[in-house]
């Protein structure tokens, strides 16, 4: 038995409670936390306890499970535990590959003038707005109808995405000309995305681990799910990617983040070498 010396702090929660909280978060969101994430998760939960003026983590666990008003607390907890790092033109080589090597192929199909793209785990919107810019820049898309469905589980980042106002951090890899072309200054160090980019983007809350919701979505030509599945364990990755497979049109593409792959997740997609990048393709297109 551990004996706490003078001044030593009692642990915030027992090992057992920590595991049960992680399991609860996992069941709701697919997010995988383990012993190495303990400091991070405990800090976030400490913040929630303070906000709710709640005395113990055990009480919080019961609240998350059983309280009739728990859904708003789930929103707050998800805001606290998700990692929302993103910026404009992130992994630009892949985005250019989409613009140069994938988009023209889509437009060249019979009935190709209507294109559906999903930015799954879009965070505060830099990814879908970057896609909208690339599409607008591509001459060939002039008379095409392109829909971008941009979703995230975190309601706070989605509100930011809808507002479309960004600070320097979001422009860390882009130059002044990029900013001036697509944004208007809306205050010191604040830039608002131009309305022409918002058209065609629908922001919506979608939890990728609500597996039954996918069947409500019309199929997509391209799914971007970048830097999201790294937060899932293998089993959740496999379930989510399986749903992506169902929701991608034959011949459609799945683009993951550069540190992510489908090795040991699924072999349903074909890994294709395009001139500037590697992408996953659902076979069977024209
Ligand atoms: C690191 S950001 C990636 C943003 C963007 N795709 C990029 O690559 O720059 C990961 C995003 O995935 C979201 N996310 C995590 N779990 C999710 C889930 N179960 N359903 C939907 N989004 C989720 C987080 O809220 C976060 O905004």
Coordinates of N, CA and C in Angstrom, one line a residue, residues 108-246:
X108 N -13.6 14.6 -65.9 CA -13.6 14.0 -67.2 C -14.6 12.9 -67.4
X109 N -15.2 12.4 -66.2 CA -16.2 11.3 -66.3 C -17.5 11.7 -67.0
X110 N -18.2 10.8 -67.5 CA -19.5 11.1 -67.9 C -20.3 11.5 -66.6
X111 N -21.1 12.5 -66.7 CA -21.8 13.0 -65.5 C -20.8 13.5 -64.4
X112 N -19.7 13.9 -64.8 CA -18.6 14.3 -63.9 C -18.7 15.7 -63.3
X113 N -19.7 16.5 -63.7 CA -19.8 17.9 -63.3 C -20.3 18.0 -61.9
X114 N -20.7 17.0 -61.3 CA -21.2 17.1 -59.9 C -20.2 16.2 -59.0
X115 N -19.5 16.9 -58.1 CA -18.5 16.2 -57.4 C -18.7 16.4 -55.9
X116 N -18.6 15.3 -55.1 CA -18.9 15.3 -53.7 C -17.6 14.9 -52.9
X117 N -17.2 15.8 -52.0 CA -16.0 15.6 -51.3 C -16.3 15.7 -49.8
X118 N -15.7 14.8 -49.0 CA -15.9 14.8 -47.5 C -14.6 15.1 -46.8
X119 N -14.6 16.2 -46.0 CA -13.4 16.5 -45.2 C -13.8 16.0 -43.8
X120 N -13.4 14.8 -43.4 CA -13.9 14.1 -42.2 C -12.9 14.4 -41.1
X121 N -13.3 15.1 -40.1 CA -12.4 15.5 -39.0 C -11.7 16.8 -39.5
X122 N -12.6 17.8 -39.8 CA -12.1 19.0 -40.5 C -11.6 20.0 -39.5
X123 N -11.7 19.8 -38.2 CA -11.3 20.7 -37.2 C -11.9 22.1 -37.5
X124 N -11.1 23.2 -37.4 CA -11.6 24.5 -37.5 C -11.7 25.0 -38.9
X125 N -11.7 24.2 -39.9 CA -12.0 24.5 -41.3 C -10.9 24.8 -42.2
X126 N -9.7 24.8 -41.8 CA -8.6 25.1 -42.7 C -8.5 24.1 -43.8
X127 N -8.8 22.9 -43.5 CA -8.7 21.8 -44.6 C -9.8 22.0 -45.7
X128 N -11.1 22.1 -45.3 CA -12.1 22.3 -46.3 C -11.9 23.6 -47.1
X129 N -11.5 24.7 -46.4 CA -11.3 25.9 -47.1 C -10.1 25.8 -48.1
X130 N -9.1 25.1 -47.7 CA -8.0 24.9 -48.6 C -8.5 24.1 -49.8
X131 N -9.3 23.1 -49.6 CA -9.8 22.3 -50.8 C -10.7 23.2 -51.7
X132 N -11.5 24.1 -51.1 CA -12.3 25.0 -51.9 C -11.4 25.9 -52.7
X133 N -10.3 26.4 -52.2 CA -9.4 27.2 -52.9 C -8.8 26.5 -54.1
X134 N -8.4 25.3 -53.9 CA -7.7 24.5 -54.9 C -8.7 24.2 -56.0
X135 N -9.9 24.0 -55.7 CA -11.0 23.7 -56.7 C -11.3 25.0 -57.5
X136 N -11.3 26.1 -56.8 CA -11.6 27.4 -57.5 C -10.5 27.7 -58.5
X137 N -9.2 27.4 -58.0 CA -8.1 27.7 -58.9 C -8.0 26.8 -60.1
X138 N -8.6 25.6 -60.0 CA -8.5 24.7 -61.2 C -9.5 25.2 -62.2
X139 N -9.0 25.7 -63.3 CA -9.9 26.2 -64.4 C -11.0 25.2 -64.8
X140 N -10.6 24.0 -64.8 CA -11.6 23.0 -65.3 C -12.8 22.8 -64.5
X141 N -12.8 23.4 -63.2 CA -14.0 23.2 -62.4 C -15.0 24.4 -62.6
X142 N -14.7 25.3 -63.5 CA -15.6 26.5 -63.7 C -17.1 26.1 -63.6
X143 N -17.5 25.2 -64.4 CA -19.0 25.0 -64.5 C -19.3 23.7 -63.7
X144 N -18.5 23.3 -62.8 CA -18.8 22.0 -62.1 C -19.5 22.4 -60.8
X145 N -20.3 21.5 -60.3 CA -21.0 21.7 -59.0 C -20.2 20.8 -58.0
X146 N -19.4 21.5 -57.1 CA -18.6 20.7 -56.2 C -19.2 21.0 -54.7
X147 N -19.5 19.9 -54.1 CA -20.0 20.0 -52.7 C -18.9 19.5 -51.8
X148 N -18.6 20.3 -50.7 CA -17.7 19.8 -49.7 C -18.4 19.7 -48.4
X149 N -18.5 18.5 -47.9 CA -19.1 18.2 -46.6 C -18.0 18.1 -45.6
X150 N -18.0 19.1 -44.6 CA -16.9 19.2 -43.7 C -17.5 18.9 -42.3
X151 N -16.9 17.9 -41.7 CA -17.5 17.4 -40.4 C -16.4 17.3 -39.3
X152 N -16.9 17.4 -38.1 CA -16.0 17.1 -36.9 C -16.9 16.7 -35.7
X153 N -16.3 16.1 -34.7 CA -17.1 15.8 -33.5 C -17.1 16.9 -32.5
X154 N -16.2 17.9 -32.7 CA -16.0 18.9 -31.7 C -16.8 20.2 -32.1
X155 N -17.8 20.5 -31.3 CA -18.7 21.6 -31.7 C -18.0 23.0 -31.7
X156 N -16.9 23.1 -30.8 CA -16.3 24.4 -30.7 C -15.5 24.7 -32.0
X157 N -14.7 23.7 -32.5 CA -13.9 24.0 -33.7 C -14.9 24.2 -34.9
X158 N -16.0 23.5 -34.9 CA -17.0 23.7 -36.0 C -17.5 25.1 -36.0
X159 N -17.8 25.6 -34.8 CA -18.3 27.0 -34.7 C -17.2 28.0 -35.3
X160 N -15.9 27.7 -35.0 CA -14.9 28.5 -35.6 C -14.8 28.4 -37.1
X161 N -15.0 27.1 -37.6 CA -15.0 26.9 -39.0 C -16.1 27.7 -39.7
X162 N -17.2 27.7 -39.1 CA -18.4 28.4 -39.7 C -18.1 29.9 -39.7
X163 N -17.5 30.4 -38.6 CA -17.2 31.8 -38.5 C -16.1 32.2 -39.6
X164 N -15.2 31.3 -39.8 CA -14.2 31.5 -40.9 C -13.2 32.7 -40.6
X165 N -12.9 33.0 -39.4 CA -11.9 34.0 -39.0 C -10.7 33.4 -38.4
X166 N -9.5 33.7 -39.0 CA -8.3 33.0 -38.6 C -7.2 34.0 -38.2
X167 N -6.2 33.5 -37.4 CA -5.1 34.3 -37.0 C -3.8 33.7 -37.6
X168 N -2.7 34.3 -37.4 CA -1.4 33.9 -38.0 C -1.1 32.4 -38.0
X169 N -1.4 31.8 -36.9 CA -1.1 30.4 -36.7 C -1.6 29.5 -37.8
X170 N -2.7 29.9 -38.4 CA -3.3 29.1 -39.4 C -2.7 29.3 -40.8
X171 N -1.8 30.4 -40.9 CA -1.2 30.7 -42.1 C 0.3 30.4 -42.1
X172 N 0.7 29.4 -41.2 CA 2.1 29.2 -41.0 C 2.9 28.8 -42.2
X173 N 2.2 28.2 -43.2 CA 3.0 27.7 -44.3 C 2.6 28.4 -45.6
X174 N 1.8 29.4 -45.5 CA 1.3 30.1 -46.7 C 1.9 31.6 -46.7
X175 N 1.9 32.2 -47.9 CA 2.5 33.5 -48.0 C 1.4 34.6 -48.0
X176 N 1.8 35.8 -48.0 CA 1.0 37.0 -47.9 C 0.0 37.0 -49.1
X177 N 0.5 36.6 -50.3 CA -0.4 36.6 -51.5 C -1.6 35.7 -51.3
X178 N -1.3 34.6 -50.7 CA -2.4 33.6 -50.5 C -3.5 34.2 -49.6
X179 N -3.0 34.9 -48.5 CA -3.9 35.5 -47.6 C -4.8 36.6 -48.3
X180 N -4.1 37.4 -49.1 CA -4.8 38.5 -49.8 C -5.7 38.0 -50.8
X181 N -5.4 36.9 -51.4 CA -6.3 36.4 -52.5 C -7.6 35.9 -51.9
X182 N -7.6 35.2 -50.7 CA -8.7 34.4 -50.3 C -9.4 35.0 -49.0
X183 N -8.8 36.0 -48.4 CA -9.3 36.6 -47.1 C -9.4 38.1 -47.1
X184 N -10.2 38.6 -46.2 CA -10.2 40.0 -46.0 C -9.8 40.3 -44.5
X185 N -9.1 41.3 -44.3 CA -8.6 41.6 -42.9 C -9.8 42.0 -42.1
X186 N -10.0 41.4 -40.9 CA -11.2 41.7 -40.2 C -10.9 42.3 -38.8
X187 N -9.6 42.6 -38.6 CA -9.2 43.2 -37.3 C -7.7 42.9 -37.3
X188 N -7.0 43.5 -36.2 CA -5.5 43.3 -36.2 C -5.2 41.8 -36.1
X189 N -4.5 41.3 -37.1 CA -4.0 39.9 -37.1 C -5.2 38.9 -37.3
X190 N -6.3 39.4 -37.8 CA -7.4 38.5 -38.0 C -7.9 38.6 -39.4
X191 N -8.1 37.4 -40.0 CA -8.5 37.4 -41.4 C -9.7 36.5 -41.6
X192 N -10.7 37.1 -42.4 CA -12.0 36.4 -42.6 C -12.0 35.8 -44.0
X193 N -12.4 34.6 -44.1 CA -12.4 33.9 -45.4 C -13.5 34.5 -46.3
X194 N -13.2 34.7 -47.6 CA -14.1 35.3 -48.5 C -15.3 34.4 -48.7
X195 N -16.5 35.1 -49.0 CA -17.7 34.4 -49.1 C -17.7 33.4 -50.3
X196 N -17.0 33.7 -51.3 CA -17.0 32.8 -52.5 C -16.4 31.4 -52.1
X197 N -15.7 31.3 -51.0 CA -15.1 30.0 -50.6 C -16.1 29.2 -49.7
X198 N -17.0 29.9 -49.1 CA -18.0 29.3 -48.2 C -19.0 28.5 -49.0
X199 N -19.3 29.1 -50.2 CA -20.4 28.5 -51.0 C -19.9 27.1 -51.3
X200 N -20.8 26.2 -51.1 CA -20.5 24.8 -51.5 C -19.9 24.0 -50.3
X201 N -19.6 24.7 -49.2 CA -19.1 23.9 -48.0 C -20.3 23.8 -47.0
X202 N -20.6 22.6 -46.5 CA -21.5 22.4 -45.5 C -20.8 21.9 -44.3
X203 N -20.8 22.6 -43.2 CA -20.2 22.2 -41.9 C -21.2 21.5 -41.1
X204 N -20.9 20.4 -40.5 CA -21.8 19.6 -39.7 C -21.1 18.8 -38.7
X205 N -21.8 18.5 -37.6 CA -21.2 17.6 -36.5 C -21.5 16.2 -37.0
X206 N -20.4 15.4 -37.0 CA -20.5 14.0 -37.3 C -19.5 13.3 -36.5
X207 N -19.9 12.4 -35.7 CA -19.0 11.5 -34.9 C -18.7 10.3 -35.8
X208 N -17.4 10.2 -36.1 CA -17.0 9.1 -37.0 C -17.3 7.7 -36.4
X209 N -17.4 7.7 -35.1 CA -17.7 6.4 -34.4 C -19.1 6.1 -34.2
X210 N -20.0 7.0 -34.7 CA -21.5 6.6 -34.8 C -21.7 5.9 -36.1
X211 N -21.4 4.6 -36.0 CA -21.3 3.8 -37.3 C -22.6 3.7 -38.0
X212 N -23.7 3.8 -37.4 CA -25.0 3.7 -38.1 C -25.3 4.9 -38.9
X213 N -24.6 6.0 -38.6 CA -25.0 7.3 -39.3 C -24.5 7.3 -40.8
X214 N -23.5 6.5 -41.1 CA -22.9 6.6 -42.4 C -23.9 6.3 -43.5
X215 N -24.8 5.4 -43.3 CA -25.7 5.0 -44.3 C -26.6 6.1 -44.8
X216 N -26.7 7.2 -44.0 CA -27.5 8.3 -44.3 C -26.8 9.2 -45.3
X217 N -25.5 9.0 -45.6 CA -24.7 9.9 -46.4 C -24.7 9.4 -47.9
X218 N -24.9 10.4 -48.8 CA -24.8 10.0 -50.2 C -23.3 9.8 -50.5
X219 N -23.0 8.9 -51.5 CA -21.6 8.6 -51.7 C -20.7 9.8 -52.2
X220 N -19.5 9.6 -51.9 CA -18.5 10.7 -52.2 C -17.5 10.2 -53.2
X221 N -17.0 11.2 -54.0 CA -15.9 10.9 -54.9 C -14.5 10.9 -54.2
X222 N -14.4 11.8 -53.2 CA -13.1 11.8 -52.5 C -13.4 12.0 -51.0
X223 N -12.8 11.2 -50.1 CA -12.8 11.4 -48.7 C -11.4 11.8 -48.2
X224 N -11.3 12.9 -47.6 CA -10.1 13.3 -46.9 C -10.4 13.0 -45.4
X225 N -9.5 12.2 -44.8 CA -9.6 12.0 -43.4 C -8.2 12.0 -42.9
X226 N -7.7 13.2 -42.7 CA -6.2 13.3 -42.5 C -6.0 13.7 -41.0
X227 N -5.0 12.9 -40.4 CA -4.6 13.1 -39.0 C -5.8 13.0 -38.0
X228 N -6.6 12.0 -38.3 CA -7.7 11.7 -37.4 C -7.7 10.3 -36.9
X229 N -7.5 9.3 -37.8 CA -7.5 7.9 -37.3 C -6.3 7.6 -36.5
X230 N -5.3 8.4 -36.5 CA -4.2 8.2 -35.5 C -4.6 8.2 -34.1
X231 N -5.8 8.8 -33.8 CA -6.3 8.8 -32.4 C -7.1 7.6 -32.1
X232 N -7.3 6.7 -33.1 CA -8.2 5.6 -32.8 C -7.3 4.3 -32.7
X233 N -7.8 3.3 -32.0 CA -7.1 2.0 -32.0 C -7.4 1.2 -33.3
X234 N -6.7 0.1 -33.4 CA -6.8 -0.6 -34.7 C -8.3 -1.0 -35.0
X235 N -9.0 -1.5 -34.0 CA -10.4 -2.0 -34.2 C -11.3 -0.8 -34.7
X236 N -11.1 0.3 -34.1 CA -12.0 1.5 -34.5 C -11.6 1.9 -35.9
X237 N -10.2 2.0 -36.1 CA -9.8 2.4 -37.5 C -10.5 1.5 -38.5
X238 N -10.4 0.2 -38.2 CA -11.0 -0.8 -39.2 C -12.5 -0.5 -39.5
X239 N -13.2 -0.3 -38.4 CA -14.6 0.0 -38.5 C -14.9 1.3 -39.3
X240 N -14.2 2.3 -39.0 CA -14.4 3.6 -39.6 C -14.0 3.5 -41.1
X241 N -12.9 2.9 -41.4 CA -12.4 2.8 -42.8 C -13.4 1.9 -43.6
X242 N -13.9 0.9 -43.0 CA -14.9 0.1 -43.7 C -16.1 0.9 -44.1
X243 N -16.5 1.8 -43.2 CA -17.7 2.7 -43.5 C -17.3 3.7 -44.6
X244 N -16.0 4.2 -44.6 CA -15.6 5.0 -45.7 C -15.7 4.3 -47.0
X245 N -15.2 3.0 -47.0 CA -15.2 2.2 -48.2 C -16.7 2.2 -48.8
X246 N -17.6 1.9 -47.9 CA -19.0 1.9 -48.3 C -19.5 3.2 -48.9

